[in-house]
CSV table of C-alpha atoms in Angstrom, one decimal:
chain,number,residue,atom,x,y,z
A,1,UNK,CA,-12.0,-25.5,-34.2
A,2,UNK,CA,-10.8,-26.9,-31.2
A,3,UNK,CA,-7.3,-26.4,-31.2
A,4,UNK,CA,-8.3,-22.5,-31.4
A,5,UNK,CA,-10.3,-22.9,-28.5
A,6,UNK,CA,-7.7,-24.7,-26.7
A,7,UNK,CA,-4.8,-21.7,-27.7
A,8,UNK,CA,-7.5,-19.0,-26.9
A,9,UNK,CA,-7.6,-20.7,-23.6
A,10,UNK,CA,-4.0,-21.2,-23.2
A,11,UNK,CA,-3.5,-17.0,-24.2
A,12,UNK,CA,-6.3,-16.1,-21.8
A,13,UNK,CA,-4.8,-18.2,-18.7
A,14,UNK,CA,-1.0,-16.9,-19.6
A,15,UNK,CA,-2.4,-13.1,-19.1
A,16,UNK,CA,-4.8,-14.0,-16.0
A,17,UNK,CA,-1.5,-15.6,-14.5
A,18,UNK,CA,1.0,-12.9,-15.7
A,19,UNK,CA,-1.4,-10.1,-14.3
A,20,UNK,CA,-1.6,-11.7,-11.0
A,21,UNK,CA,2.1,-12.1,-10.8
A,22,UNK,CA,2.4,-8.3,-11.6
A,23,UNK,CA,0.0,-7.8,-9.0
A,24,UNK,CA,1.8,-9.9,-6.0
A,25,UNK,CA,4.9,-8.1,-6.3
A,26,UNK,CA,5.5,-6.4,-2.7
A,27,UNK,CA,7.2,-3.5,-2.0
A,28,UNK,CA,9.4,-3.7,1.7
A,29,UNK,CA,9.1,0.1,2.4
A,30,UNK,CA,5.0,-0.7,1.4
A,31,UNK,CA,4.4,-3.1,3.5
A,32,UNK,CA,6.4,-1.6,6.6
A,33,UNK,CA,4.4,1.5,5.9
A,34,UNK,CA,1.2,-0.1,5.8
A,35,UNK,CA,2.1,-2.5,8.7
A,36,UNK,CA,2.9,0.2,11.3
A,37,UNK,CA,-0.1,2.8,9.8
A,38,UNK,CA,-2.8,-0.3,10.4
A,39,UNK,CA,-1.1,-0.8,14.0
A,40,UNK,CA,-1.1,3.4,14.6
A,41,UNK,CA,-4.9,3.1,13.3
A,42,UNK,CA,-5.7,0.5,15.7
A,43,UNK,CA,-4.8,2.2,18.4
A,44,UNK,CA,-6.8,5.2,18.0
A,45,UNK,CA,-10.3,2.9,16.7
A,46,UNK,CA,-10.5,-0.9,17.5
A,47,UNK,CA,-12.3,-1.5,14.9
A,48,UNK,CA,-10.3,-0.9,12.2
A,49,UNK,CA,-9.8,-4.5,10.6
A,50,UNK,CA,-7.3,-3.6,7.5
A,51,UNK,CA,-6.0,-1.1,5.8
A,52,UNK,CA,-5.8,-1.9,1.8
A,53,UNK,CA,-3.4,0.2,-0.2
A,54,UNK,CA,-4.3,1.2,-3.6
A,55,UNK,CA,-1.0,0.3,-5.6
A,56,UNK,CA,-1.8,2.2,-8.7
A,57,UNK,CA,-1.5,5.3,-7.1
A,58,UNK,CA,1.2,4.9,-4.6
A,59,UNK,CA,4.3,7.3,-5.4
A,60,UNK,CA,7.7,5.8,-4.1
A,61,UNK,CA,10.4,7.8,-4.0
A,62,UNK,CA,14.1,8.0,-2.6
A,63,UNK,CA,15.0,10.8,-0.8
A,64,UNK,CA,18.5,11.9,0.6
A,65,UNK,CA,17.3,14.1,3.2
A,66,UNK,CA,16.8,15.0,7.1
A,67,UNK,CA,14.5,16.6,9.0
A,68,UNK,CA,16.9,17.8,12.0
A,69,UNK,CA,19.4,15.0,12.4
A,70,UNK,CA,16.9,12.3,11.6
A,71,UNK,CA,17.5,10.7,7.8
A,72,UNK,CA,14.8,10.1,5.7
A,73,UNK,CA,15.2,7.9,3.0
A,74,UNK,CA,12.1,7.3,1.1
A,75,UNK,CA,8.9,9.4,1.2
A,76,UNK,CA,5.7,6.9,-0.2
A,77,UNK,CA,2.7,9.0,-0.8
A,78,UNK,CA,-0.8,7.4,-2.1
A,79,UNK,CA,-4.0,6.5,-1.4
A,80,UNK,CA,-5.4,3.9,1.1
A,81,UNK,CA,-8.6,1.9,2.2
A,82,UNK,CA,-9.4,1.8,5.9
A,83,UNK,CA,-11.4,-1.5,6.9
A,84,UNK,CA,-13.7,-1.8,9.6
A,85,UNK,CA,-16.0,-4.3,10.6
A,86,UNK,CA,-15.8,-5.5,6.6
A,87,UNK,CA,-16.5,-2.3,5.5
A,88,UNK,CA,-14.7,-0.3,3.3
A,89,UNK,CA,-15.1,3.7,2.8
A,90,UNK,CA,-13.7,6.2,0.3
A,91,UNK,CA,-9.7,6.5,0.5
A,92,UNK,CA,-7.7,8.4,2.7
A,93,UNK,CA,-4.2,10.2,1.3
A,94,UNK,CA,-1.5,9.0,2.9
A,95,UNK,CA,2.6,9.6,3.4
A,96,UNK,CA,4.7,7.6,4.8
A,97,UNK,CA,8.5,8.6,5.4
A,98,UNK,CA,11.3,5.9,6.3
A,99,UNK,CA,14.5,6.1,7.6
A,100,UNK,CA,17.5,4.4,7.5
A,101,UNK,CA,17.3,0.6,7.7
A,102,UNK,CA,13.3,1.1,6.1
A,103,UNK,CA,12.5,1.7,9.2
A,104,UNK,CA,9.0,3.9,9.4
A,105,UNK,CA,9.4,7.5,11.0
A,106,UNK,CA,6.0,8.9,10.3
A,107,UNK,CA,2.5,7.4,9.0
A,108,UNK,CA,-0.2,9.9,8.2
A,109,UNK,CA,-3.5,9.6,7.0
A,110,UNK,CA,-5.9,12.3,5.8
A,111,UNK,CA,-9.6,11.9,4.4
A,112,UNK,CA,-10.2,13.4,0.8
């Protein structure tokens, strides 16, 4: 009886430790986008403390494109949580577009 205790345990902590590993795997073009967004948000409202992005719906996508003579290579659309003051409301649709070098052209959020 105890050693299936002890494998049960052993299974359960190999998926709790796989499923945070599948969890911490971060996306450069994400974390630019959501770096300058929360900045942008500052700006316009102080007290904006985070901005959250919801990973399961995030859309990443290469693009070979330009608006005028600007490249864009990757267009990120998805959903986000804006933070303020520990508070967190109902998330806003967002795109993000990035240019050469991942750099961030355009952040845009939009309540639902």
């Amino acid at each position: 009886m105890k050693l299936v205790a002890i494998v049960a345990a052993a299974v359960l902590i190999g998926l709790l430790t796989e499923n945070a590993s599948a969890q911490a795997v971060e996306n450069p073009a994400v974390n630019a986008c959501k770096n300058t967004g929360l900045l942008a948000l500052r700006e316009r409202s102080p007290d904006i403390t985070d901005l959250v992005m919801d990973m399961e719906s995030l859309a990443v996508s290469k693009a070979d494109t330009k608006v005028e003579d600007v490249a864009i290579k990757t267009v990120i659309l998805g959903e986000a949580y804006i933070a303020r003051k520990e508070k967190t409301g109902k998330p806003d649709r967002f795109v993000c577009l990035l240019g050469d070098k991942g750099k961030v052209l355009l952040t845009f959020f939009t309540a639902q």
